[in-house]
Short mmCIF file of C-alpha atoms in Angstrom, two decimals:
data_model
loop_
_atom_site.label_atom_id
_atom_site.label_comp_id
_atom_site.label_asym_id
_atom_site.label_seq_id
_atom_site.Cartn_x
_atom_site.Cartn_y
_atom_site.Cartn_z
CA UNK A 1 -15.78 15.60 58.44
CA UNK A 2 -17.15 12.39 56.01
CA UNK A 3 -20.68 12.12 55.77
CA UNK A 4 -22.27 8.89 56.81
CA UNK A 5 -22.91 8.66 53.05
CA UNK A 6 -19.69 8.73 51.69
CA UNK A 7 -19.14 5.89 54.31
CA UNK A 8 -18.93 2.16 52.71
CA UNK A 9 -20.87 -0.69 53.84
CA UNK A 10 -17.44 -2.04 55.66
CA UNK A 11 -17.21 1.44 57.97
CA UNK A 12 -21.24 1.05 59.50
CA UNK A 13 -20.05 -2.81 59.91
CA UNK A 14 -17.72 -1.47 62.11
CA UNK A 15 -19.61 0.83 63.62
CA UNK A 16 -22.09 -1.76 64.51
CA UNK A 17 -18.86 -3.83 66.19
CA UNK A 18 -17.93 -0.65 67.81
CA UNK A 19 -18.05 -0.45 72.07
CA UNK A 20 -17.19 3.54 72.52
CA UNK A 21 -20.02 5.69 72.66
CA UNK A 22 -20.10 9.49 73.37
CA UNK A 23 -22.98 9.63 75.82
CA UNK A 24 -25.48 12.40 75.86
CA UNK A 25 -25.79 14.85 78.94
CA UNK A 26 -29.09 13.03 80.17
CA UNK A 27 -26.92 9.81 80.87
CA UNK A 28 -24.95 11.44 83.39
CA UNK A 29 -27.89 12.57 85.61
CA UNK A 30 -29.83 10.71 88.01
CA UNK A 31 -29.13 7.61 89.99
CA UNK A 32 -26.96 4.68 89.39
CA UNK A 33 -29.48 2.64 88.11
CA UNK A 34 -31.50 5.67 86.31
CA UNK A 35 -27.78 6.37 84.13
CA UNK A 36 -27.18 2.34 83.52
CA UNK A 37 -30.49 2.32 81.70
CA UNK A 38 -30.15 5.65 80.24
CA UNK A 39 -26.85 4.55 78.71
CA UNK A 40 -28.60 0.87 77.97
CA UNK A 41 -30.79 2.91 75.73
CA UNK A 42 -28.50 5.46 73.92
CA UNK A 43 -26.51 2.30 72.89
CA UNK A 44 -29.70 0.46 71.42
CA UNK A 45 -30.84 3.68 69.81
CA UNK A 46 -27.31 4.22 68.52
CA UNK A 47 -26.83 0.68 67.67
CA UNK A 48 -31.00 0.36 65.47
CA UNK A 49 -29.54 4.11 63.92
CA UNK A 50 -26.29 2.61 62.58
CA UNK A 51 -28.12 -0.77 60.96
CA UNK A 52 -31.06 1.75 59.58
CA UNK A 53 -27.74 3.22 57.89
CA UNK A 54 -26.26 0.51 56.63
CA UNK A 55 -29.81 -0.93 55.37
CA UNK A 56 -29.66 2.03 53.60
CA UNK A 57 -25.91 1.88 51.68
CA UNK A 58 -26.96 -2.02 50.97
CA UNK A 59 -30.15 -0.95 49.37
CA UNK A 60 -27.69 1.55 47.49
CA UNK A 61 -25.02 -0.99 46.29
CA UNK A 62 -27.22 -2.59 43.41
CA UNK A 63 -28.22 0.50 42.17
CA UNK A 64 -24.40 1.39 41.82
CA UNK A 65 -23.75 -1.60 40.39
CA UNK A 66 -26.52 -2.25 37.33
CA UNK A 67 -25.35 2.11 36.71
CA UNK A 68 -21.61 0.55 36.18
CA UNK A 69 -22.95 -2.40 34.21
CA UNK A 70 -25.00 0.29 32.29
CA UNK A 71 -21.65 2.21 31.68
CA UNK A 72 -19.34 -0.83 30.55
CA UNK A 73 -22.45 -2.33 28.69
CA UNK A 74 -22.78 1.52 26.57
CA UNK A 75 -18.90 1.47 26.03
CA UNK A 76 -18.89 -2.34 24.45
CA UNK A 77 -22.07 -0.95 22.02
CA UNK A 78 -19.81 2.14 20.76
CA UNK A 79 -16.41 0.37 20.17
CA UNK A 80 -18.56 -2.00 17.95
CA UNK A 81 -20.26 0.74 16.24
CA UNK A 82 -17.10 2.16 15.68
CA UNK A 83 -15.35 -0.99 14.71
CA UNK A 84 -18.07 -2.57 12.38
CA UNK A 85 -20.14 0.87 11.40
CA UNK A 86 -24.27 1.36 11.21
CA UNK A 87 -24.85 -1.45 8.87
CA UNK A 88 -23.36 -4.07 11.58
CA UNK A 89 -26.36 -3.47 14.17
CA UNK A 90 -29.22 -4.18 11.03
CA UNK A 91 -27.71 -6.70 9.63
CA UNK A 92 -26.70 -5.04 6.09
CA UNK A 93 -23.39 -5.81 6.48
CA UNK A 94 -23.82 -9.35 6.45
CA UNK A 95 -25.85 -9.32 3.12
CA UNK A 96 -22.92 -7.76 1.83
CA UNK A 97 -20.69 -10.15 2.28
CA UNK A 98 -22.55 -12.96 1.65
CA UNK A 99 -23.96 -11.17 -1.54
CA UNK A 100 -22.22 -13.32 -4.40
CA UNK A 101 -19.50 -11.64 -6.21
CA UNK A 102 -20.78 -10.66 -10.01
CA UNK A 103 -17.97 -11.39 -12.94
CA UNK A 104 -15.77 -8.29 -13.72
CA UNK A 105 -13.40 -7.44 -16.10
CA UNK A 106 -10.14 -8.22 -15.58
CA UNK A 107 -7.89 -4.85 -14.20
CA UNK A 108 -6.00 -2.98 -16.26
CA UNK A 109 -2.65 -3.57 -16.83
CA UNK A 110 -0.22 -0.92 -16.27
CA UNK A 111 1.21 -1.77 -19.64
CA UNK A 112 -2.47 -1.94 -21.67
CA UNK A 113 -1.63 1.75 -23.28
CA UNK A 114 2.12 1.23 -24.22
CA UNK A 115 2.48 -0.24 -27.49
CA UNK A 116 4.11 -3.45 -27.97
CA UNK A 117 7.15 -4.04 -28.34
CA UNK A 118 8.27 -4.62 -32.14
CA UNK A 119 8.27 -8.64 -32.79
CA UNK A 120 11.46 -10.65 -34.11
CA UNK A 121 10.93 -12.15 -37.29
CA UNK A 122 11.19 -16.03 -36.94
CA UNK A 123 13.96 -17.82 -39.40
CA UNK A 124 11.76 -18.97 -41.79
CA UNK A 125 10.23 -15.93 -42.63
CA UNK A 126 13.58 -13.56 -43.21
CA UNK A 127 14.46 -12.71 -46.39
CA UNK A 128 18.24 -12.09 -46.78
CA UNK A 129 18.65 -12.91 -50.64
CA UNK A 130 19.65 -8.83 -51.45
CA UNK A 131 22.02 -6.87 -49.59
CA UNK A 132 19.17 -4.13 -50.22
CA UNK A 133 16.70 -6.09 -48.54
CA UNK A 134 18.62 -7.11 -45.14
CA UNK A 135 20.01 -3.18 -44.74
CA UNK A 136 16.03 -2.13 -44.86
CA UNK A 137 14.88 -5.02 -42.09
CA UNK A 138 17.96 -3.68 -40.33
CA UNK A 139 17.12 -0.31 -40.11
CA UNK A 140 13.42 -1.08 -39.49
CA UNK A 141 14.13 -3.25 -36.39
CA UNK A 142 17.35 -1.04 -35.02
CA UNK A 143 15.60 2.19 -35.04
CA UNK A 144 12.03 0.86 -33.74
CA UNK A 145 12.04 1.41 -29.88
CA UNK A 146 9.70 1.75 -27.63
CA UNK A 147 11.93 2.42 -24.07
CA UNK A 148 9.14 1.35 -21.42
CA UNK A 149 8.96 -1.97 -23.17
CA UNK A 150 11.70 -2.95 -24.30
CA UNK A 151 13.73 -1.59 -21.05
CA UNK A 152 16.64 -1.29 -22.42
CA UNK A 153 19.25 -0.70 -25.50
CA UNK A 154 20.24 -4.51 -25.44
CA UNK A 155 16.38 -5.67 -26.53
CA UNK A 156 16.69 -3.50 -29.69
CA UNK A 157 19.98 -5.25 -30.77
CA UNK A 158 18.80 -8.68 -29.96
CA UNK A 159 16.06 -7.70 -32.41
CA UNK A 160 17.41 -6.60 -35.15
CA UNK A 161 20.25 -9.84 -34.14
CA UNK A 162 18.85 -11.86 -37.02
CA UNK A 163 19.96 -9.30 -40.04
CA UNK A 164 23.40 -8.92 -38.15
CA UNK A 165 26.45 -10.83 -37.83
CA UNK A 166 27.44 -11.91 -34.42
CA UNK A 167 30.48 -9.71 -34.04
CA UNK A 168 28.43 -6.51 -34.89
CA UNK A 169 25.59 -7.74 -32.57
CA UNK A 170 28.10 -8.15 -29.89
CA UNK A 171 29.97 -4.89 -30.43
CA UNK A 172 26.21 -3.00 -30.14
CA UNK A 173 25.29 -4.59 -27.36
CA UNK A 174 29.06 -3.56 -25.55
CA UNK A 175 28.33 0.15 -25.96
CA UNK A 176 25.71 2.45 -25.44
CA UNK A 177 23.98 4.40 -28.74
CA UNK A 178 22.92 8.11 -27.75
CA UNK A 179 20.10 7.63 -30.09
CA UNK A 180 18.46 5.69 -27.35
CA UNK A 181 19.79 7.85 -24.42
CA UNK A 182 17.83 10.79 -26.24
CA UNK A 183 15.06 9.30 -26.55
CA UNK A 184 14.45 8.18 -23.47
CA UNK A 185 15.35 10.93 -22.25
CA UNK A 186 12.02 13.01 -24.07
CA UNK A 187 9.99 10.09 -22.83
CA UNK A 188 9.71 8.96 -26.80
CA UNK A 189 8.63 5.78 -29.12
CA UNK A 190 9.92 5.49 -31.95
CA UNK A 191 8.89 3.91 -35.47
CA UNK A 192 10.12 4.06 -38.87
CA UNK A 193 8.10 5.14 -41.60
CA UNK A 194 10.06 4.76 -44.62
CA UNK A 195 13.32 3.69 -45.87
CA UNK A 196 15.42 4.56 -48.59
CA UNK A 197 18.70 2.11 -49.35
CA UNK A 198 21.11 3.15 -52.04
CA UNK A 199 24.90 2.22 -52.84
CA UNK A 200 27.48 4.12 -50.83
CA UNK A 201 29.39 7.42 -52.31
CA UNK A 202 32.66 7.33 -53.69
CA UNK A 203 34.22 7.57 -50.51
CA UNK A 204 33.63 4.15 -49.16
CA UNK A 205 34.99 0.92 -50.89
CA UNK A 206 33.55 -0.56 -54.44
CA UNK A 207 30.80 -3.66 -54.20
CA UNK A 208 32.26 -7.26 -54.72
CA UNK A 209 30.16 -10.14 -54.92
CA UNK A 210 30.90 -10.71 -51.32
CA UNK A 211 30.43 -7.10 -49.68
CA UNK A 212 28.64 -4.24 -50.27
CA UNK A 213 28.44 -0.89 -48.66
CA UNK A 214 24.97 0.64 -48.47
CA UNK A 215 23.51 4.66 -47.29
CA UNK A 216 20.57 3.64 -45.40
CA UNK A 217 18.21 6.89 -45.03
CA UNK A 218 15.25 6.44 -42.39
CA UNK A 219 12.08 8.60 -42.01
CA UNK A 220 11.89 8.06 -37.66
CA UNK A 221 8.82 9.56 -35.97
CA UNK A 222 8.84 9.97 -32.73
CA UNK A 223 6.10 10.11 -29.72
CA UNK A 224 6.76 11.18 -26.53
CA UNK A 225 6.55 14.54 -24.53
CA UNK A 226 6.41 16.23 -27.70
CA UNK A 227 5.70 14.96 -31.52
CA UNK A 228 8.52 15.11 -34.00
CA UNK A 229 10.47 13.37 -37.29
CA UNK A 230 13.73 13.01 -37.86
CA UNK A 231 16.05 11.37 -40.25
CA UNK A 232 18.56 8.85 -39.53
CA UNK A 233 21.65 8.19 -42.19
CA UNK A 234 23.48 4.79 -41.70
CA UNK A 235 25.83 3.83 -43.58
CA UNK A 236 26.11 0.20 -43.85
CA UNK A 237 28.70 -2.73 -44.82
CA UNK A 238 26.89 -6.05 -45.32
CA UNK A 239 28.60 -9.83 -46.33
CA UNK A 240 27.39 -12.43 -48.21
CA UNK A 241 27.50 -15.81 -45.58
CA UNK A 242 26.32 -18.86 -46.29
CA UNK A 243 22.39 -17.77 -45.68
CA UNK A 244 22.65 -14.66 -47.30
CA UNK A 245 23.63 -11.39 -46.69
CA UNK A 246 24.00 -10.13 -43.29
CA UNK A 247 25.12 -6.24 -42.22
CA UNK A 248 28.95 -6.13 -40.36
CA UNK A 249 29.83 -2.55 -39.69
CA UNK A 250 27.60 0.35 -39.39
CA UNK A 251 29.16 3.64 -39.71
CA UNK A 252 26.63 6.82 -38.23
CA UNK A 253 25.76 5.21 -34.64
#
């Protein structure tokens, strides 16, 4: 059976509107008159025990209500916390970000500890008077690479573009020189430490005041996942043009 108290206010309302009443024993003894006012008075004592009920749940309602208001009130305070953190409720968190922002250094670039890539020489400053001469700048700019920079093969022909003629910068740039593949590969950077340039053996045409053939022999350390030297042979053909000498054929790449 419900308990009056589990009852809401809306039930004892309806009790109080309610016209059946289970009468006691007593009501049913007597005379006519005696058992109208018998039954006069169970239904005014039923009637002052139902509103002494309901006084009750009324009395009960606000207290329900300020213990939900409690509840929602405790539930707004810890998704706060939890969205803004401690500092939020004393106020640190506002010095913060009004605090002014102090100068820094700029970041680092992801490219501050790779050395730079080797620069072209501008037109003025080349010196292409000797064949000698233009096969060393050649070798010096061709076999200088430094992969993450320069990003690919084509950068170290366009480089090395201004000792070259245009055919034999072309024809580089068309085809791929496992030189580069290999080093890459070992994660490497390449410079050239010394070069030696003499005339070509017997086995390669004689000089003529318009072209030369020239042994280039390179000294090329390398860094990368491991430290190591090696030496490069090229074997070169340069031509006189009308602002010097240039190199036209390489023979060893």
């Amino acid at each position: 059976m419900t308990s009056s108290h589990d009852q809401g206010p809306d039930a004892f309302r309806e009790l109080l509107r309610d016209t059946r009443y289970d009468y006691p024993e007593e009501t049913r003894t007597g005379g006519r008159g005696q058992r109208r006012r018998a039954r006069r008075q169970h239904r005014k004592d039923q009637r002052r025990l139902t509103a002494q009920r309901l006084d009750q749940e009324r009395r009960r309602e606000p207290t329900r209500a300020r213990a939900a208001l409690l509840v929602v009130l405790l539930l707004l305070a810890v998704g706060t916390a939890a969205r803004y953190g401690p500092d939020w409720f004393t106020g640190s968190a506002d010095q913060v970000a009004t605090a002014p922002a102090s100068p820094s250094a700029a970041p680092p670039s992801d490219t501050d500890d790779k050395p730079p890539a080797a620069p072209s020489p501008t037109a003025s400053a080349l010196d292409r008077s000797t064949p000698d001469t233009v096969a060393e700048e050649f070798a010096r700019a061709y076999l200088t690479r430094n992969p993450p920079v320069d990003g690919s093969h084509g950068t170290v022909v366009r480089r090395a573009a201004p000792w070259a003629t245009p055919p034999l910068v072309q024809n580089l740039s068309e085809h791929s020189d496992p030189a580069w593949d290999r080093l890459v590969s070992r994660g490497g950077v390449s410079t050239v430490s010394a070069v030696t340039v003499k005339p070509a053996g017997a086995d390669l045409p004689v000089d003529t005041p318009l072209r030369v053939w020239r042994t280039i022999t390179t000294t090329v350390d390398v860094e990368g996942y491991t430290r190591y030297t090696e030496r490069t042979v090229l074997r070169a053909e340069l031509v006189s043009e009308g602002g010097g000498w240039r190199v036209s054929r390489l023979l060893g790449v």
